[in-house]
Structure formats: structure tokens, C-alpha cells
């Protein structure tokens, strides 16, 4: 049986998912809502806002779609899976219902989940509104610097503050309670600082069984050498040299299995991706955060290493039949570079024509923030393109990737040239 599939979302992650699903042997027709011009090369687009569930439903019925893959977290936290479970129970949905989406939607919920299921994570306490300010300051005094403050709710990736001094932490805490991140920071999680190197682990689950997708590392800061402001992500590599078989075994036993069992024992019906942000602290994994979706830009690296049929895995996950699935992963090194608009993550101009897109020969191109204007592909966001190259090792992947990136240009284009450099010493 073949499937009509719709992907919800419009970024580089969704382009990578669409690219991979478009190669499936069991695909009939692929759609994306609203998608972007790159996704338009592999799927039919319709300009529907994913938060307008009734419009999405109308489209799904009109096109006889039987599989929906939700890319970003917002529609999940807003309850898109709950909506369709009620209105179209036969639709196969990849993405948890709002209760499971709380793993990302509320840091306090996620921390309490980890505590309840003995999943290693930083020591924490959460505090709600100004009435807790004194108690929160008292807890800060028990911790050593740097201090980690997290807005409980979704804050577009900006809700985590890491502060060097107690005075700064106390001042920021006051601002968070006063609405620095709107209602997202009316509750604040304060936690111990974990020192180590980060890893992104991706799991596809049907709530009982799971597949572990290729792991990745992303590069969050705007500047080379991990300096400057945080961004949505400036590049990624997969595999990651320190994610050895031994380390990944610890991740599976201490984190993945207790997470899946925890979902079961908490009666959370979860069918979808779990992205586990980990810190490797002296070879032991600690969970920094859960996300209920794939990572961006990690997906743009990860998808190029999956050799088995992703749509088959997704359909099985949505049906609760993941036990029979096996994932095949290539040993190649993938490396992704993000080309951004100059000025990002602060203010930037858009609408510049992107040149050279047709000249890529040795890399896979994913669109993030692009728009077609008068038949030309132009910039329309901070992160504009993701370029992924593969090689036998990180040197080859990197060389190839940057050769390809240099063929592309737009006004004020910027990218980090040091993606993967920190891992080269580890990979010898
Ligand atoms: P999050 O929004 O939870 O991904 O946090 C953003 C970033 O803050 C993470 O990717 C980490 O680099 C950092 N971070 C979060 N929590 C901690 C922690 N407890 N210790 C050290 N770094 C952290
Ligand atoms: N790359 C991190 C994220 O998608 O949240």
C-alpha cells in the first residue's frame, strides 16, 4: 500500500524530512503545509497556517492524505495530534499529543518527568512568580556559578540564561518573573550547571518500541569558536566521534529506555520523535532537555545518513508496530553548514536573490528561509540554506561542503567556517 503524506512546517528540517520521504517506495503523493520553495521541488505546497487545524483538516480530506508528519513543536504543543485523533482517528500522525508535547512545552514538566523516572539530569528546583523570589534566591545560593535559569514555557529557543554571578542571576530572575519571556517565564526552573560537550540524540517511538536515529552535534553560537549570540543552529555533524558504542549504550540504558518506560507508566500515548539534548560529562550522559520533534539543523545531516525507508518507519511508529522495524544507517560522515542573513540572530535584511543554487554537484541543499519572488529564489529569514556534504571522514566532508558553499552567494551571506573543527582532534 502506498501513502499520501503531508508534512507540517516550512524550514530546513521539514525540507530534509520531505527529501528523505520523497525517496520512499511506499509514497504515493507528498504535500507540505506551508513548505518553502526547496520543499516545493519534492512536494506539492499549499499556503495553510499549521495552527489553523480546521483548514489543515479540510486539506487532508480533500487530498485523501493518510499520514501527517509534524515538523515543529508549536502545533504539537497547541494540540494538533489531539485534534486529529478526535476528528480523523484513521489518520496516521507522527508527533505526540499535547500531554506528551509537554516534555518540550514545559521545562518543569520535563524535569519532574526525569526525576520521577530516575533519568540523569542536572539538580533543579522550579519557582512560580514573584512570591517565590526569595526562595529562588536561596536556592541559587546553594548552587555554584555559573547559574542556569530556564523559562518554563516555549520561548523560541531563547528562554535559557546562563549567568556568571549571583547578582546577575538574581536580577535576571526578577526580570523573568516580571515577564521577560511573557507568560513562558512566569515559572522558572533553576538548575545546576553541567559542564561537558553536547550531543543530540534522536529517537522514533510508537510509545512501546523505538529506533535510534543517527546522533548529531549542532553549533549554536553565531561566531566561530562558539562565540557570540545563540542562534537556531549554524551547522551540524553526524556521526559524532565521542558518541562511541560504549557511550551510546549508556544513553540507551540510562536515558532512552527509562524515557519510553516513563511515558508508558505515566499513560502518555507517544508516537513521534523524541530529541534528547544531552551533556556528556566525563563520559556519563545527562539530559539537558527533551524536544518532541527533530532538531534543526541536525535533521539536515541526520537524514542523509539513513539508508532504510523512513516513511516505512514512520508509518509503523504511528500504527504502534515499530517492533518489526530495523533502521539502516550509513557510516559516512555528514556535515551541514547553515548560510544565514548577515546580522542574524539580530536584525537583518531579506529579499536578496540567492545565486548559484543550480551549481551544487557534491552536496544536498535544503532551504530554510527562502521565498520565490518574480521567479527568483530570495532570502526570507535568518537561517537561509542548509548545505550537507558527506565524506569518508570529517576532513573530506568538510572540504566538500565548503567547496559547495562557496558556489552560493547572496548579499550579506554569512556562515561559520569552523563547523566540525572541535571534533577533528577527537576523531583521529
Ligand atoms: P535549551 O533551550 O534547554 O536547549 O538550552 C539551551 C542551551 O543552554 C543548551 O543547548 C545548553 O548549551 C545550555 N544549557 C542548558 N541547560 C544547561 C545546564 N544545566 N548546564 C549547562 N548548560 C546548559
Ligand atoms: N538544533 C537544536 C534545536 O533544534 O532545538
Short mmCIF file of N, CA, C and O and ligand atoms in Angstrom, two decimals, residues 13 73 104 157 200 202 218-220 231-233 235 275 289 291 293-299 383, ligand 2:
data_model
loop_
_atom_site.label_atom_id
_atom_site.label_comp_id
_atom_site.label_asym_id
_atom_site.label_seq_id
_atom_site.Cartn_x
_atom_site.Cartn_y
_atom_site.Cartn_z
N UNK A 13 14.54 21.69 8.44
CA UNK A 13 14.21 20.36 8.99
C UNK A 13 13.13 19.70 8.15
O UNK A 13 13.24 18.52 7.76
N UNK A 73 7.53 22.14 16.93
CA UNK A 73 6.91 21.84 18.22
C UNK A 73 5.60 22.60 18.45
O UNK A 73 4.70 22.09 19.13
N UNK A 104 8.52 19.10 25.95
CA UNK A 104 9.22 20.29 25.43
C UNK A 104 8.51 21.57 25.88
O UNK A 104 9.17 22.57 26.12
N UNK A 157 13.43 29.12 21.73
CA UNK A 157 14.83 28.76 21.92
C UNK A 157 15.65 29.79 22.68
O UNK A 157 16.86 29.64 22.81
N UNK A 200 23.18 15.59 20.41
CA UNK A 200 21.74 15.48 20.12
C UNK A 200 21.43 14.04 19.72
O UNK A 200 21.99 13.54 18.75
N UNK A 202 18.43 11.26 18.72
CA UNK A 202 17.08 11.25 18.15
C UNK A 202 16.48 9.85 18.19
O UNK A 202 17.14 8.89 17.79
N UNK A 218 25.20 19.94 17.13
CA UNK A 218 24.96 21.19 16.42
C UNK A 218 25.82 22.31 17.00
O UNK A 218 26.44 22.16 18.04
N UNK A 219 25.89 23.39 16.25
CA UNK A 219 26.75 24.53 16.59
C UNK A 219 25.84 25.73 16.76
O UNK A 219 25.33 26.25 15.78
N UNK A 220 25.64 26.12 18.02
CA UNK A 220 24.54 27.07 18.29
C UNK A 220 24.94 28.55 18.18
O UNK A 220 24.11 29.38 17.89
N UNK A 231 21.99 31.06 18.31
CA UNK A 231 21.15 31.09 17.10
C UNK A 231 20.29 29.83 17.12
O UNK A 231 20.40 29.01 18.02
N UNK A 232 19.52 29.65 16.07
CA UNK A 232 18.78 28.40 15.91
C UNK A 232 19.70 27.24 15.60
O UNK A 232 19.33 26.08 15.75
N UNK A 233 20.93 27.54 15.19
CA UNK A 233 21.89 26.47 14.83
C UNK A 233 22.61 26.85 13.54
O UNK A 233 21.97 27.24 12.57
N UNK A 235 25.18 24.90 12.11
CA UNK A 235 25.77 23.76 11.41
C UNK A 235 25.61 22.52 12.26
O UNK A 235 25.18 22.59 13.41
N UNK A 275 13.72 14.11 20.71
CA UNK A 275 15.08 14.65 20.52
C UNK A 275 15.59 14.89 21.94
O UNK A 275 15.04 15.69 22.69
N UNK A 289 17.66 18.59 27.96
CA UNK A 289 16.27 18.89 27.58
C UNK A 289 15.73 17.82 26.66
O UNK A 289 16.48 17.09 26.02
N UNK A 291 13.08 17.50 23.35
CA UNK A 291 12.24 18.18 22.37
C UNK A 291 11.36 17.11 21.74
O UNK A 291 11.77 15.94 21.66
N UNK A 293 10.30 16.76 18.70
CA UNK A 293 10.43 16.91 17.24
C UNK A 293 11.88 16.63 16.91
O UNK A 293 12.69 16.44 17.81
N UNK A 294 12.22 16.69 15.64
CA UNK A 294 13.63 16.57 15.24
C UNK A 294 14.32 17.92 15.44
O UNK A 294 13.67 18.95 15.60
N UNK A 295 15.63 17.92 15.42
CA UNK A 295 16.40 19.16 15.58
C UNK A 295 16.66 19.83 14.24
O UNK A 295 16.66 19.17 13.20
N UNK A 296 16.87 21.11 14.29
CA UNK A 296 17.22 21.85 13.09
C UNK A 296 18.45 22.67 13.45
O UNK A 296 18.37 23.49 14.38
N UNK A 297 19.62 22.45 12.89
CA UNK A 297 19.93 21.81 11.62
C UNK A 297 20.33 20.33 11.67
O UNK A 297 20.74 19.77 10.65
N UNK A 298 20.19 19.67 12.83
CA UNK A 298 20.66 18.27 12.88
C UNK A 298 19.98 17.39 11.83
O UNK A 298 20.61 16.51 11.24
N UNK A 299 18.66 17.60 11.62
CA UNK A 299 17.92 16.75 10.67
C UNK A 299 18.55 16.79 9.28
O UNK A 299 18.54 15.79 8.56
N UNK A 383 18.06 32.11 9.06
CA UNK A 383 18.74 30.95 8.50
C UNK A 383 18.16 30.74 7.11
O UNK A 383 16.95 30.57 6.95
N1 LIG B 2 19.26 22.33 16.99
C1 LIG B 2 18.55 22.50 18.18
C2 LIG B 2 17.09 22.50 18.03
O1 LIG B 2 16.53 22.18 17.00
O2 LIG B 2 16.42 22.82 19.01
#
